[in-house]
PDB file of C-alpha atoms and ligand atoms in Angstrom:
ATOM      1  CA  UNK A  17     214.741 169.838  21.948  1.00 81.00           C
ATOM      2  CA  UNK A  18     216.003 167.875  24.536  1.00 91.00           C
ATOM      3  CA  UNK A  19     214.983 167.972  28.008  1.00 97.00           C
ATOM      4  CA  UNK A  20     217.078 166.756  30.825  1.00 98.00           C
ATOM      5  CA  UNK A  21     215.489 166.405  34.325  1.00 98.00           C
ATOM      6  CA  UNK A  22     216.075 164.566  37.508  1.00 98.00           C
ATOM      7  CA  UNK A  23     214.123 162.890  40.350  1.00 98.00           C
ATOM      8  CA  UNK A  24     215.282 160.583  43.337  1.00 98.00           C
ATOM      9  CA  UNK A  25     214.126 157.296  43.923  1.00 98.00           C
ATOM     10  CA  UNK A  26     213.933 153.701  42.943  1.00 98.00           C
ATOM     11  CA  UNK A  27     214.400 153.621  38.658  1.00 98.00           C
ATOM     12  CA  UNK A  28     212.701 150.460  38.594  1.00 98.00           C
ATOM     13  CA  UNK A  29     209.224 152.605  39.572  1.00 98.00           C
ATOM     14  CA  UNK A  30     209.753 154.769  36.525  1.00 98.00           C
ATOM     15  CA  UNK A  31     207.729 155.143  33.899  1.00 98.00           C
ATOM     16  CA  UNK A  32     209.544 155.747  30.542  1.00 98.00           C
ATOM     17  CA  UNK A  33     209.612 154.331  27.086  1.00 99.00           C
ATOM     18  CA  UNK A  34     213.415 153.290  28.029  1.00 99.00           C
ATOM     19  CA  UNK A  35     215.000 152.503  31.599  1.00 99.00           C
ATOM     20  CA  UNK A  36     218.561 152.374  31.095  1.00 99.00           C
ATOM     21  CA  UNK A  37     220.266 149.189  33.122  1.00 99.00           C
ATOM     22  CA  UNK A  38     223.787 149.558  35.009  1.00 99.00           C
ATOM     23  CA  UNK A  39     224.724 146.009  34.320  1.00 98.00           C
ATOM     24  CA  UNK A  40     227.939 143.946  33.755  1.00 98.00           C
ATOM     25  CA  UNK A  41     229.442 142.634  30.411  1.00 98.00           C
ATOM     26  CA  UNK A  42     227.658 139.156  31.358  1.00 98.00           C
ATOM     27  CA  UNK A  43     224.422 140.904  30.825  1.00 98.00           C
ATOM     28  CA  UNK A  44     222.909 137.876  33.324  1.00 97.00           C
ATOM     29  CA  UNK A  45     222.568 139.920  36.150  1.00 95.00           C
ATOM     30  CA  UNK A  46     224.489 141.394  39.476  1.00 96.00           C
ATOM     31  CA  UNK A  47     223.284 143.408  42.563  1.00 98.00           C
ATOM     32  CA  UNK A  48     222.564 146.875  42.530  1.00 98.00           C
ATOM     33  CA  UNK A  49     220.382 148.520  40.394  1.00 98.00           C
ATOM     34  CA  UNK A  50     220.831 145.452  37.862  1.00 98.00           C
ATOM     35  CA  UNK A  51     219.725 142.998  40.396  1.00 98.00           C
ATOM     36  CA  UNK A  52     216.339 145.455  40.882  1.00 98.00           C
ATOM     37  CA  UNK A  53     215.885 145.708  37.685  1.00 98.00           C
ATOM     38  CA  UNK A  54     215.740 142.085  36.670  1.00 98.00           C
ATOM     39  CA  UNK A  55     213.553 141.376  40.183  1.00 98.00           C
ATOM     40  CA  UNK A  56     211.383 143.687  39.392  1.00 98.00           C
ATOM     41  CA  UNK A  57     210.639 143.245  35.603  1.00 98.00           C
ATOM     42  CA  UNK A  58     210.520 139.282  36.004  1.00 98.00           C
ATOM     43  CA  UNK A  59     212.375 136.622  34.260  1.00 98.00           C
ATOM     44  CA  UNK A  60     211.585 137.651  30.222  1.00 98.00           C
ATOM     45  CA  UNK A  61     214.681 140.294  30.514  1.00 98.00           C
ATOM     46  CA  UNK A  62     217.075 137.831  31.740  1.00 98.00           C
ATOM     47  CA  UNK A  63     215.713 135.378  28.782  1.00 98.00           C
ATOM     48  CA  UNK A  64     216.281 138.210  26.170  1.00 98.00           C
ATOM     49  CA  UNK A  65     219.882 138.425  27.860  1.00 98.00           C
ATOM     50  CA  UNK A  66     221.073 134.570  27.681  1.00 98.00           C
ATOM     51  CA  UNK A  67     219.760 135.597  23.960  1.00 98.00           C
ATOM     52  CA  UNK A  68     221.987 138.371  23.450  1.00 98.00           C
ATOM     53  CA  UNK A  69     224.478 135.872  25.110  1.00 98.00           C
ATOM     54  CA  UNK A  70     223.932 133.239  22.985  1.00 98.00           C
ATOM     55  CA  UNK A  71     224.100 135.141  19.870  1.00 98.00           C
ATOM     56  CA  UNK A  72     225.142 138.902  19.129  1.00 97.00           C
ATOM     57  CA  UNK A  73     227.575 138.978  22.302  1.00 98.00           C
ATOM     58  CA  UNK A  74     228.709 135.681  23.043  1.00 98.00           C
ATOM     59  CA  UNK A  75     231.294 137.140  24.755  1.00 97.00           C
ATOM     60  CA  UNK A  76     229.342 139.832  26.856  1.00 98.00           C
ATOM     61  CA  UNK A  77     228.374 143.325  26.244  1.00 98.00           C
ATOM     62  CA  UNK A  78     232.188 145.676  26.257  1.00 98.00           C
ATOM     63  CA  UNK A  79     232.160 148.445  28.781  1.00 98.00           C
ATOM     64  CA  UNK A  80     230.494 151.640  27.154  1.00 98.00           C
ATOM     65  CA  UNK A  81     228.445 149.807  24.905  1.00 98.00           C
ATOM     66  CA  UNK A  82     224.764 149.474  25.085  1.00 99.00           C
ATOM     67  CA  UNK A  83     221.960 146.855  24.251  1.00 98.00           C
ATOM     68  CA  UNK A  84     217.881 146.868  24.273  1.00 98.00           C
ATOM     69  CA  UNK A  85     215.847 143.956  25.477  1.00 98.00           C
ATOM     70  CA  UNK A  86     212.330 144.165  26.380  1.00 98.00           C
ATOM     71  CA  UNK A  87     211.502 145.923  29.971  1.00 98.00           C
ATOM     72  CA  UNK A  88     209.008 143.014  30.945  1.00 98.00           C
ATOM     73  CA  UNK A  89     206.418 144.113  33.591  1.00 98.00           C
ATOM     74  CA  UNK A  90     208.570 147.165  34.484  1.00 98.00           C
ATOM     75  CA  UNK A  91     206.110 150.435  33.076  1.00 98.00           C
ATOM     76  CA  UNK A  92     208.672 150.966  30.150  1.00 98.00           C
ATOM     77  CA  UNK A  93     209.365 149.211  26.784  1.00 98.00           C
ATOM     78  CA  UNK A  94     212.345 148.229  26.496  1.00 99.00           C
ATOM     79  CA  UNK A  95     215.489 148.240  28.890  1.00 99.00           C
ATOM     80  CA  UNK A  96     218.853 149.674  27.909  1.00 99.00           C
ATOM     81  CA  UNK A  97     221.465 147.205  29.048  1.00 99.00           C
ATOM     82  CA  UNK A  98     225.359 149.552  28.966  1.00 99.00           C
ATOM     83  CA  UNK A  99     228.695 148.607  30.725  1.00 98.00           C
ATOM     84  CA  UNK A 100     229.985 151.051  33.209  1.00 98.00           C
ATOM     85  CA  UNK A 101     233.741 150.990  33.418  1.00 98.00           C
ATOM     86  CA  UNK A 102     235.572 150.462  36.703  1.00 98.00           C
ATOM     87  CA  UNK A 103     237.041 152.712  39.158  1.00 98.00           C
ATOM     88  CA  UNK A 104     239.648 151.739  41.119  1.00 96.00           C
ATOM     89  CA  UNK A 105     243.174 152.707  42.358  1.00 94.00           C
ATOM     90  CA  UNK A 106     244.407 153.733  38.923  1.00 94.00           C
ATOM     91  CA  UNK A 107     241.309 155.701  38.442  1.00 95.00           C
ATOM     92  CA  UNK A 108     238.603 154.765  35.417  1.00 97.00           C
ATOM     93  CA  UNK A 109     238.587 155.573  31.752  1.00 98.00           C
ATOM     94  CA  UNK A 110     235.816 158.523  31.382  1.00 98.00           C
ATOM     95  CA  UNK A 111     235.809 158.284  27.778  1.00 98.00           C
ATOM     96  CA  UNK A 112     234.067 154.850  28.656  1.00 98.00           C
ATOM     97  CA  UNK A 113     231.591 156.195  30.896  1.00 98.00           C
ATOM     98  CA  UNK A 114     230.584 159.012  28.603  1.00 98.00           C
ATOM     99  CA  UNK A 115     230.667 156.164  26.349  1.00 98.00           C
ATOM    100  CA  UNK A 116     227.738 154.576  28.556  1.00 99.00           C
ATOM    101  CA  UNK A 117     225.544 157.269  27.899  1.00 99.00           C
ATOM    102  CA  UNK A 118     225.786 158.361  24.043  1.00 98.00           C
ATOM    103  CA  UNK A 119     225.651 154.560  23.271  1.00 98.00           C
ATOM    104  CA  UNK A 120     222.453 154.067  25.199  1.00 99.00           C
ATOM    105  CA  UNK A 121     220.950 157.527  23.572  1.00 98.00           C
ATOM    106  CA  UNK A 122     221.735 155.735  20.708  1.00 98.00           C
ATOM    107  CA  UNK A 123     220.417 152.251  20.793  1.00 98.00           C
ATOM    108  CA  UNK A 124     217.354 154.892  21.872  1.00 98.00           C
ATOM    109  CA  UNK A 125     216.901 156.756  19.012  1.00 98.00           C
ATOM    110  CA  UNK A 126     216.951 153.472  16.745  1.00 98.00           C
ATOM    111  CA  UNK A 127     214.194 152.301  18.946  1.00 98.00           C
ATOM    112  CA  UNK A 128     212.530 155.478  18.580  1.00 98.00           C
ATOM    113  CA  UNK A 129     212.231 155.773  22.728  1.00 98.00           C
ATOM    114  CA  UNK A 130     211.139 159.276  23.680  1.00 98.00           C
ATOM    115  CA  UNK A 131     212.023 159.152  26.863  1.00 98.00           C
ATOM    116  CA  UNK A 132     214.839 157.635  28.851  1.00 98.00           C
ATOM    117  CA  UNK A 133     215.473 157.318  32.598  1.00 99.00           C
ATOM    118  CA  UNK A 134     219.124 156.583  33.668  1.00 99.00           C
ATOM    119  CA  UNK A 135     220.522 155.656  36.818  1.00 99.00           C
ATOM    120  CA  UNK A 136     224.110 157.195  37.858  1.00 98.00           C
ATOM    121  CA  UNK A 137     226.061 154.321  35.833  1.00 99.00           C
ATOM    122  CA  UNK A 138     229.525 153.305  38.092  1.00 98.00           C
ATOM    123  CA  UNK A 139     228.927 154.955  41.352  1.00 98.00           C
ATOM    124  CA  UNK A 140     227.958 151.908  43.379  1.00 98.00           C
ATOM    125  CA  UNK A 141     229.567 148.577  43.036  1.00 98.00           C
ATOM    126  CA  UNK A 142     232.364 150.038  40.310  1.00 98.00           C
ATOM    127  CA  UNK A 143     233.346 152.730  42.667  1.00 98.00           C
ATOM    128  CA  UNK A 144     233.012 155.811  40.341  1.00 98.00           C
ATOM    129  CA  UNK A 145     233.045 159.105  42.392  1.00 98.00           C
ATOM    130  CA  UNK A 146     229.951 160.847  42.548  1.00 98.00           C
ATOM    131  CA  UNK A 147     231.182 164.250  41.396  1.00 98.00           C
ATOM    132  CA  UNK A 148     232.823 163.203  38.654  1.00 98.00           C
ATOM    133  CA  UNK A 149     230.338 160.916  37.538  1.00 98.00           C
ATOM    134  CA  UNK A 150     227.079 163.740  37.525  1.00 98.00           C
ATOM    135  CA  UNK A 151     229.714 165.695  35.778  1.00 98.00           C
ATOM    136  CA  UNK A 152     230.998 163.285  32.817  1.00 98.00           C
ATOM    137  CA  UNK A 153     227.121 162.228  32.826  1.00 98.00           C
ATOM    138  CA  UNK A 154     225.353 165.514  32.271  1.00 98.00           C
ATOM    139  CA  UNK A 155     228.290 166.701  30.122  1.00 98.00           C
ATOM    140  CA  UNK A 156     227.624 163.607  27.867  1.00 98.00           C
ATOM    141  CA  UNK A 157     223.522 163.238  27.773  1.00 98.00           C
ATOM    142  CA  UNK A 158     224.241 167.592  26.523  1.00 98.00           C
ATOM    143  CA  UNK A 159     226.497 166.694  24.040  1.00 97.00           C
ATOM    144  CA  UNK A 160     224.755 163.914  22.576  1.00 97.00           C
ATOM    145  CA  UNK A 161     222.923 164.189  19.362  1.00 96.00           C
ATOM    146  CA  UNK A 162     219.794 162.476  20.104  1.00 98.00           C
ATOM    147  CA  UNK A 163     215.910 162.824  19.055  1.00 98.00           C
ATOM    148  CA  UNK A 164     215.218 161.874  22.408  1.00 98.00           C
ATOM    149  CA  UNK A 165     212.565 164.131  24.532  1.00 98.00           C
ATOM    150  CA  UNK A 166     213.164 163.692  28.006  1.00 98.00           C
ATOM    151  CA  UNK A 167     216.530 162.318  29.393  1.00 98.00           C
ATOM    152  CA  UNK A 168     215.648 162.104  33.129  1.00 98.00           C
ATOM    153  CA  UNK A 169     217.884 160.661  35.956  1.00 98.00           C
ATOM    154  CA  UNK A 170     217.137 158.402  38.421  1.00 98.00           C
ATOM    155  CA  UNK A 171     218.972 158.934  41.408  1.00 98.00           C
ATOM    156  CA  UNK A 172     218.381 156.307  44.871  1.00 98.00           C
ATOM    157  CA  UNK A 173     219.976 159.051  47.267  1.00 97.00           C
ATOM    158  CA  UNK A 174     220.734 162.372  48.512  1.00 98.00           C
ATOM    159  CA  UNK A 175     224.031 162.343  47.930  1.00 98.00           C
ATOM    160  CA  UNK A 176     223.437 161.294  44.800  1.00 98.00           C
ATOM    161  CA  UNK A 177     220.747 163.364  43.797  1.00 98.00           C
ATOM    162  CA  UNK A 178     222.697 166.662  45.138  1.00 98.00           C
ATOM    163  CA  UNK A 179     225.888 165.960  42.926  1.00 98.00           C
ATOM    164  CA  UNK A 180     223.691 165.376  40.156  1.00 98.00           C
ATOM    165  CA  UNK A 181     221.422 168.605  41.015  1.00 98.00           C
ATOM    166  CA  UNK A 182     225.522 170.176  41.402  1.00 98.00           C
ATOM    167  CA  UNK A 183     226.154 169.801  37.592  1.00 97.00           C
ATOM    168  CA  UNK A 184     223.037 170.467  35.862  1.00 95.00           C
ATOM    169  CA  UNK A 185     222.593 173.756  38.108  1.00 85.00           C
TER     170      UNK A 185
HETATM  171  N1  AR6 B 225     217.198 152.788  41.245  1.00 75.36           N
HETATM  172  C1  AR6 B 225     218.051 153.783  40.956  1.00 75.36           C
HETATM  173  N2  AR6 B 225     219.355 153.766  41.305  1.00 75.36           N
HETATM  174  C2  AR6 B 225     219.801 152.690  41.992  1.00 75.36           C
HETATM  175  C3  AR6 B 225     218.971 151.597  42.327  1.00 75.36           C
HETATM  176  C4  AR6 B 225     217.607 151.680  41.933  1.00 75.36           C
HETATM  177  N3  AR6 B 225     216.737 150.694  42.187  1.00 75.36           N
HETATM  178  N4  AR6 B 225     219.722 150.685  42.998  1.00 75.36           N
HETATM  179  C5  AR6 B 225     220.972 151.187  43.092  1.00 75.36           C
HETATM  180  N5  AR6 B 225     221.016 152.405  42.493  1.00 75.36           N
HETATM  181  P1  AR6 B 225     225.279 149.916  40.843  1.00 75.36           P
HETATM  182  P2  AR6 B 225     227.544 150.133  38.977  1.00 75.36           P
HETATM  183  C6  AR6 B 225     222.147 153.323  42.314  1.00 75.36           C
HETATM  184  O1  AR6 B 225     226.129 149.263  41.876  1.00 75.36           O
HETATM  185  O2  AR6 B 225     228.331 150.932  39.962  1.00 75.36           O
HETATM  186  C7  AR6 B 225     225.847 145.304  39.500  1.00 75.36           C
HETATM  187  O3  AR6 B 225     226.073 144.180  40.307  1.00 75.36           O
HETATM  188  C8  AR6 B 225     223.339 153.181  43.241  1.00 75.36           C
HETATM  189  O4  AR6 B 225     223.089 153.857  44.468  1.00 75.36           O
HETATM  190  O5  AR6 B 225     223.912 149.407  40.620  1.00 75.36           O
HETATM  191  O6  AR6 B 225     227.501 150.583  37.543  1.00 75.36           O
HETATM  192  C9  AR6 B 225     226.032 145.017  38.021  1.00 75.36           C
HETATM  193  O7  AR6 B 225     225.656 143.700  37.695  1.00 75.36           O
HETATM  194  C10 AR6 B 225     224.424 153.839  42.428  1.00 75.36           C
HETATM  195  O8  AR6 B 225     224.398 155.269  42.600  1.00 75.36           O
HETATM  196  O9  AR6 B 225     226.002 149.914  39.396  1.00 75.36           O
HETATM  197  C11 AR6 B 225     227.507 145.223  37.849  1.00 75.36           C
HETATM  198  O10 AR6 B 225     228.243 144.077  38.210  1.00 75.36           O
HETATM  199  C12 AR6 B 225     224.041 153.541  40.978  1.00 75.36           C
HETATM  200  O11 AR6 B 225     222.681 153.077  41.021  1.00 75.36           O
HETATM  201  C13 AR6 B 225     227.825 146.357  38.802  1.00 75.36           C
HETATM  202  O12 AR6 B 225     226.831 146.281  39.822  1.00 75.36           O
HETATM  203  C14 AR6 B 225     224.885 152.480  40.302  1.00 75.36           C
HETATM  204  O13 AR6 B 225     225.205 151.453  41.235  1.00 75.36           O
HETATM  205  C15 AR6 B 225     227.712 147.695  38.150  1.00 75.36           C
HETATM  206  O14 AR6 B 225     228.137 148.668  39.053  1.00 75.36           O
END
């Protein structure tokens, strides 16, 4: 059984065998909850990144697509590393974004994480609306067949947290 549950605050505080990173196909860093991420769990996940980089994706991670390194001092094992696709005037691909999440429960259950927090993947910096996003994110982590316990999100605000709270009623 799966349980999904949600809290607001800062993801990087979290304690959980997998935090789940909203990064870019360079995997080498950004702003956003990427740039706290890699400030707060220190320089050995950008190392295991310029790894990935310089071996399994030489050309960067593709949107919807997920990758572990370790979580370095964060209070996890490993991070998730996944894409988010773009919003923008033409709209964004859900598939992609629902993508996001069944890859990362994924590359969880072949860890054998039992728990996995998740940030609100594309609703900052790659403009995803809220609604939609809380909806194509709880409709995904439901869907997905995973052996994973505890699926919690992490959201930073109330606006965030009350479109998430929306969808899972
Ligand atoms: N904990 C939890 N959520 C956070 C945190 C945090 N510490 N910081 C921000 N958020 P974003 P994206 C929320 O922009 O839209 C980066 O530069 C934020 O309020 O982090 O997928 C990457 O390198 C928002 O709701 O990710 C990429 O280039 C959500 O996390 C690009 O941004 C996602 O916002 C990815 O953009």
């Amino acid at each position: 059984m799966t349980g999904i549950t949600l809290v607001q605050g800062d993801i990087t505080h979290q304690r959980a065998d997998a935090i789940v990173n909203a990064a870019n196909s360079s995997l080498l860093g950004g702003g956003g909850v990427d740039g706290a991420i890699h400030r707060r769990g220190g320089p050995a996940i950008l190392d295991a990144c310029r790894d990935l980089r310089a071996s399994r994706y030489g050309r960067g991670l593709p949107t919807g697509r997920a990758v572990a390194t370790t979580a370095g001092e964060l209070d996890a094992r490993w991070v998730i590393h996944t894409v988010g696709p773009v919003y923008n005037a033409a709209g964004g691909d859900p598939s992609l974004l629902a993508s996001c999440y069944r890859e990362s429960l994924r590359v969880a259950d072949e860890l054998g994480a039992r728990s996995v927090a998740f940030p609100a993947i594309s609703t900052g910096v790659y403009g995803w609306p809220l609604d939609d996003a809380a909806r194509i994110a709880v409709d995904a982590v439901r869907g997905a067949d995973t052996a994973v316990e505890e699926i919690r999100f992490v959201l930073f605000d109330d606006r965030a947290h009350e479109a998430f709270a929306a969808r899972l009623g």
